[in-house]
Amino acid sequence: MNMGFDFTFENIEKLADIMKDKELTEISIEEGDVKITLRDDKKSPPPPPMGSPMPMQAVPGMTTPPPVSPAINSPIEMSQPTEELSGTAVKAPIVGTFYSRPRPDSSAFVTVGSKVSKGDVLYILETMKVMNEISAECDGVVSKILVKDGDTLEYGQTVMIIS
């Protein structure tokens, strides 16, 4: 008996939680012609691009470790000051690309200072060529937007703050 899989944000979030709990690096589900793959690149870093120098290995007697690229080992949110983030955090429900406007020639759904009501569209998150409208879960004023158009969002990454 084929139960099928409902590709909702809630179910995709559950898959991401399962991946985290079971420490999986990848999970794929296919239903008909729709396929979703969730991958945790933090657990298994991607191979270096061709032509890049290989990272140095520790050598006995070496007094200082070799420099490491901060882009590889530093989470995106680490550089953001936490004291400025008071309010309700709007987090990415799935991995995808952030777009602040419905079309390139349109104005943004919200900007800093915009008043929003529960259910108002805040941004679009493109995942697997599907444009998902992300709505406000509370009333308030957008006090901070932490990403810009075209940024790749991680699951659970804080996108904006509503005060």
mmCIF file of C-alpha atoms in Angstrom:
data_model
loop_
_atom_site.group_PDB
_atom_site.id
_atom_site.type_symbol
_atom_site.label_atom_id
_atom_site.label_comp_id
_atom_site.label_asym_id
_atom_site.label_seq_id
_atom_site.Cartn_x
_atom_site.Cartn_y
_atom_site.Cartn_z
ATOM 1 C CA MET A 1 0.000 0.000 0.000
ATOM 2 C CA ASN A 2 1.448 3.376 -1.044
ATOM 3 C CA MET A 3 0.868 5.978 1.672
ATOM 4 C CA GLY A 4 2.459 8.860 -0.265
ATOM 5 C CA PHE A 5 4.320 11.840 1.149
ATOM 6 C CA ASP A 6 2.783 15.276 1.630
ATOM 7 C CA PHE A 7 5.414 17.915 0.703
ATOM 8 C CA THR A 8 4.363 20.537 3.289
ATOM 9 C CA PHE A 9 6.673 22.799 5.281
ATOM 10 C CA GLU A 10 5.732 20.904 8.438
ATOM 11 C CA ASN A 11 6.674 17.526 6.945
ATOM 12 C CA ILE A 12 9.909 18.887 5.507
ATOM 13 C CA GLU A 13 10.739 20.374 8.925
ATOM 14 C CA LYS A 14 10.061 16.956 10.471
ATOM 15 C CA LEU A 15 12.502 15.397 7.991
ATOM 16 C CA ALA A 16 15.124 17.982 8.945
ATOM 17 C CA ASP A 17 14.526 17.196 12.643
ATOM 18 C CA ILE A 18 14.907 13.476 11.965
ATOM 19 C CA MET A 19 18.178 14.166 10.134
ATOM 20 C CA LYS A 20 19.446 16.170 13.124
ATOM 21 C CA ASP A 21 18.297 13.621 15.724
ATOM 22 C CA LYS A 22 19.745 10.653 13.827
ATOM 23 C CA GLU A 23 22.863 12.628 12.759
ATOM 24 C CA LEU A 24 22.188 11.855 9.087
ATOM 25 C CA THR A 25 23.982 13.825 6.375
ATOM 26 C CA GLU A 26 21.360 13.305 3.655
ATOM 27 C CA ILE A 27 17.801 12.134 3.198
ATOM 28 C CA SER A 28 15.812 11.853 -0.059
ATOM 29 C CA ILE A 29 12.126 11.238 -0.701
ATOM 30 C CA GLU A 30 10.547 10.729 -4.101
ATOM 31 C CA GLU A 31 6.809 10.753 -4.813
ATOM 32 C CA GLY A 32 5.894 10.467 -8.485
ATOM 33 C CA ASP A 33 7.849 13.118 -10.398
ATOM 34 C CA VAL A 34 8.611 15.166 -7.249
ATOM 35 C CA LYS A 35 11.817 14.473 -5.374
ATOM 36 C CA ILE A 36 13.232 16.248 -2.327
ATOM 37 C CA THR A 37 16.731 15.831 -0.956
ATOM 38 C CA LEU A 38 17.836 17.368 2.327
ATOM 39 C CA ARG A 39 21.582 17.500 2.827
ATOM 40 C CA ASP A 40 23.576 18.688 5.851
ATOM 41 C CA ASP A 41 26.809 19.993 4.390
ATOM 42 C CA LYS A 42 28.071 21.006 7.841
ATOM 43 C CA LYS A 43 28.577 17.364 8.830
ATOM 44 C CA SER A 44 30.536 16.451 5.728
ATOM 45 C CA PRO A 45 32.343 19.440 4.216
ATOM 46 C CA PRO A 46 32.323 19.569 0.430
ATOM 47 C CA PRO A 47 35.542 18.690 -1.359
ATOM 48 C CA PRO A 48 37.721 21.696 -2.218
ATOM 49 C CA PRO A 49 37.183 23.131 -5.697
ATOM 50 C CA MET A 50 39.545 21.943 -8.397
ATOM 51 C CA GLY A 51 42.674 24.058 -8.526
ATOM 52 C CA SER A 52 42.463 25.033 -4.834
ATOM 53 C CA PRO A 53 45.416 24.280 -2.620
ATOM 54 C CA MET A 54 44.860 21.320 -0.337
ATOM 55 C CA PRO A 55 44.614 22.142 3.388
ATOM 56 C CA MET A 56 47.797 21.477 5.338
ATOM 57 C CA GLN A 57 47.866 18.542 7.727
ATOM 58 C CA ALA A 58 49.371 18.843 11.190
ATOM 59 C CA VAL A 59 53.066 18.022 11.141
ATOM 60 C CA PRO A 60 54.855 16.727 14.249
ATOM 61 C CA GLY A 61 56.767 19.603 15.835
ATOM 62 C CA MET A 62 54.585 22.292 14.234
ATOM 63 C CA THR A 63 54.064 25.057 16.797
ATOM 64 C CA THR A 64 51.048 26.822 15.327
ATOM 65 C CA PRO A 65 48.166 25.357 13.378
ATOM 66 C CA PRO A 66 47.834 26.355 9.727
ATOM 67 C CA PRO A 67 45.362 29.159 8.952
ATOM 68 C CA VAL A 68 41.851 27.957 8.202
ATOM 69 C CA SER A 69 39.407 29.757 5.941
ATOM 70 C CA PRO A 70 36.709 31.363 8.147
ATOM 71 C CA ALA A 71 34.104 30.778 5.431
ATOM 72 C CA ILE A 72 34.386 27.030 5.977
ATOM 73 C CA ASN A 73 34.332 26.861 9.766
ATOM 74 C CA SER A 74 32.295 29.901 10.879
ATOM 75 C CA PRO A 75 28.512 29.761 10.922
ATOM 76 C CA ILE A 76 26.813 32.639 9.151
ATOM 77 C CA GLU A 77 25.001 33.819 12.270
ATOM 78 C CA MET A 78 28.192 34.012 14.324
ATOM 79 C CA SER A 79 29.094 37.423 12.898
ATOM 80 C CA GLN A 80 25.709 38.906 13.781
ATOM 81 C CA PRO A 81 25.519 40.680 17.152
ATOM 82 C CA THR A 82 23.017 38.924 19.393
ATOM 83 C CA GLU A 83 22.142 41.937 21.574
ATOM 84 C CA GLU A 84 20.410 43.645 18.622
ATOM 85 C CA LEU A 85 18.130 40.654 17.975
ATOM 86 C CA SER A 86 15.333 41.302 20.461
ATOM 87 C CA GLY A 87 11.861 40.467 19.212
ATOM 88 C CA THR A 88 10.368 37.523 17.350
ATOM 89 C CA ALA A 89 12.837 35.801 15.052
ATOM 90 C CA VAL A 90 11.521 34.780 11.638
ATOM 91 C CA LYS A 91 13.453 31.639 10.710
ATOM 92 C CA ALA A 92 13.848 29.822 7.411
ATOM 93 C CA PRO A 93 11.553 26.760 7.492
ATOM 94 C CA ILE A 94 13.650 24.942 4.882
ATOM 95 C CA VAL A 95 16.866 25.412 2.928
ATOM 96 C CA GLY A 96 16.498 27.690 -0.079
ATOM 97 C CA THR A 97 17.203 31.028 -1.746
ATOM 98 C CA PHE A 98 15.852 34.242 -0.214
ATOM 99 C CA TYR A 99 13.930 36.765 -2.332
ATOM 100 C CA SER A 100 12.471 39.928 -0.790
ATOM 101 C CA ARG A 101 10.163 40.675 -3.728
ATOM 102 C CA PRO A 102 7.807 38.656 -5.950
ATOM 103 C CA ARG A 103 9.571 39.797 -9.159
ATOM 104 C CA PRO A 104 12.842 41.650 -9.787
ATOM 105 C CA ASP A 105 10.919 44.754 -10.962
ATOM 106 C CA SER A 106 8.558 44.777 -7.918
ATOM 107 C CA SER A 107 8.966 46.422 -4.541
ATOM 108 C CA ALA A 108 9.912 44.324 -1.508
ATOM 109 C CA PHE A 109 7.193 42.569 0.507
ATOM 110 C CA VAL A 110 8.578 44.218 3.664
ATOM 111 C CA THR A 111 11.424 46.530 4.629
ATOM 112 C CA VAL A 112 12.798 47.583 8.006
ATOM 113 C CA GLY A 113 10.021 49.568 9.668
ATOM 114 C CA SER A 114 7.166 47.801 7.825
ATOM 115 C CA LYS A 115 4.128 46.981 9.962
ATOM 116 C CA VAL A 116 3.028 43.378 9.456
ATOM 117 C CA SER A 117 0.042 41.339 10.544
ATOM 118 C CA LYS A 118 -0.104 37.613 11.097
ATOM 119 C CA GLY A 119 -0.391 35.972 7.663
ATOM 120 C CA ASP A 120 1.260 38.801 5.660
ATOM 121 C CA VAL A 121 3.868 37.577 3.147
ATOM 122 C CA LEU A 122 7.373 38.479 4.339
ATOM 123 C CA TYR A 123 9.544 36.933 1.617
ATOM 124 C CA ILE A 124 9.857 34.130 -0.910
ATOM 125 C CA LEU A 125 12.019 31.081 -0.304
ATOM 126 C CA GLU A 126 12.906 29.233 -3.500
ATOM 127 C CA THR A 127 13.500 25.542 -2.968
ATOM 128 C CA MET A 128 13.874 23.076 -5.829
ATOM 129 C CA LYS A 129 12.506 25.677 -8.292
ATOM 130 C CA VAL A 130 9.366 26.097 -6.169
ATOM 131 C CA MET A 131 8.611 29.614 -4.916
ATOM 132 C CA ASN A 132 7.313 29.374 -1.321
ATOM 133 C CA GLU A 133 5.732 32.456 0.251
ATOM 134 C CA ILE A 134 6.774 32.766 3.889
ATOM 135 C CA SER A 135 4.208 34.548 6.068
ATOM 136 C CA ALA A 136 4.392 36.382 9.379
ATOM 137 C CA GLU A 137 3.427 34.315 12.399
ATOM 138 C CA CYS A 138 2.696 37.392 14.524
ATOM 139 C CA ASP A 139 1.786 41.071 14.319
ATOM 140 C CA GLY A 140 4.519 43.676 14.707
ATOM 141 C CA VAL A 141 7.097 45.848 12.968
ATOM 142 C CA VAL A 142 10.058 44.502 10.985
ATOM 143 C CA SER A 143 13.018 45.764 13.028
ATOM 144 C CA LYS A 144 15.866 43.975 11.255
ATOM 145 C CA ILE A 145 16.436 42.020 8.030
ATOM 146 C CA LEU A 146 19.546 39.845 8.345
ATOM 147 C CA VAL A 147 19.882 38.601 4.745
ATOM 148 C CA LYS A 148 19.807 40.022 1.232
ATOM 149 C CA ASP A 149 18.291 38.930 -2.066
ATOM 150 C CA GLY A 150 19.879 35.814 -3.492
ATOM 151 C CA ASP A 151 21.335 34.599 -0.171
ATOM 152 C CA THR A 152 21.128 30.869 0.457
ATOM 153 C CA LEU A 153 19.305 30.230 3.715
ATOM 154 C CA GLU A 154 19.966 27.294 5.989
ATOM 155 C CA TYR A 155 17.176 25.475 7.814
ATOM 156 C CA GLY A 156 16.397 27.416 10.987
ATOM 157 C CA GLN A 157 18.505 30.457 10.039
ATOM 158 C CA THR A 158 17.133 33.743 11.385
ATOM 159 C CA VAL A 159 15.994 35.832 8.401
ATOM 160 C CA MET A 160 14.434 38.863 10.112
ATOM 161 C CA ILE A 161 13.220 40.154 13.449
ATOM 162 C CA ILE A 162 9.685 41.370 14.157
ATOM 163 C CA SER A 163 9.305 43.569 17.252
#
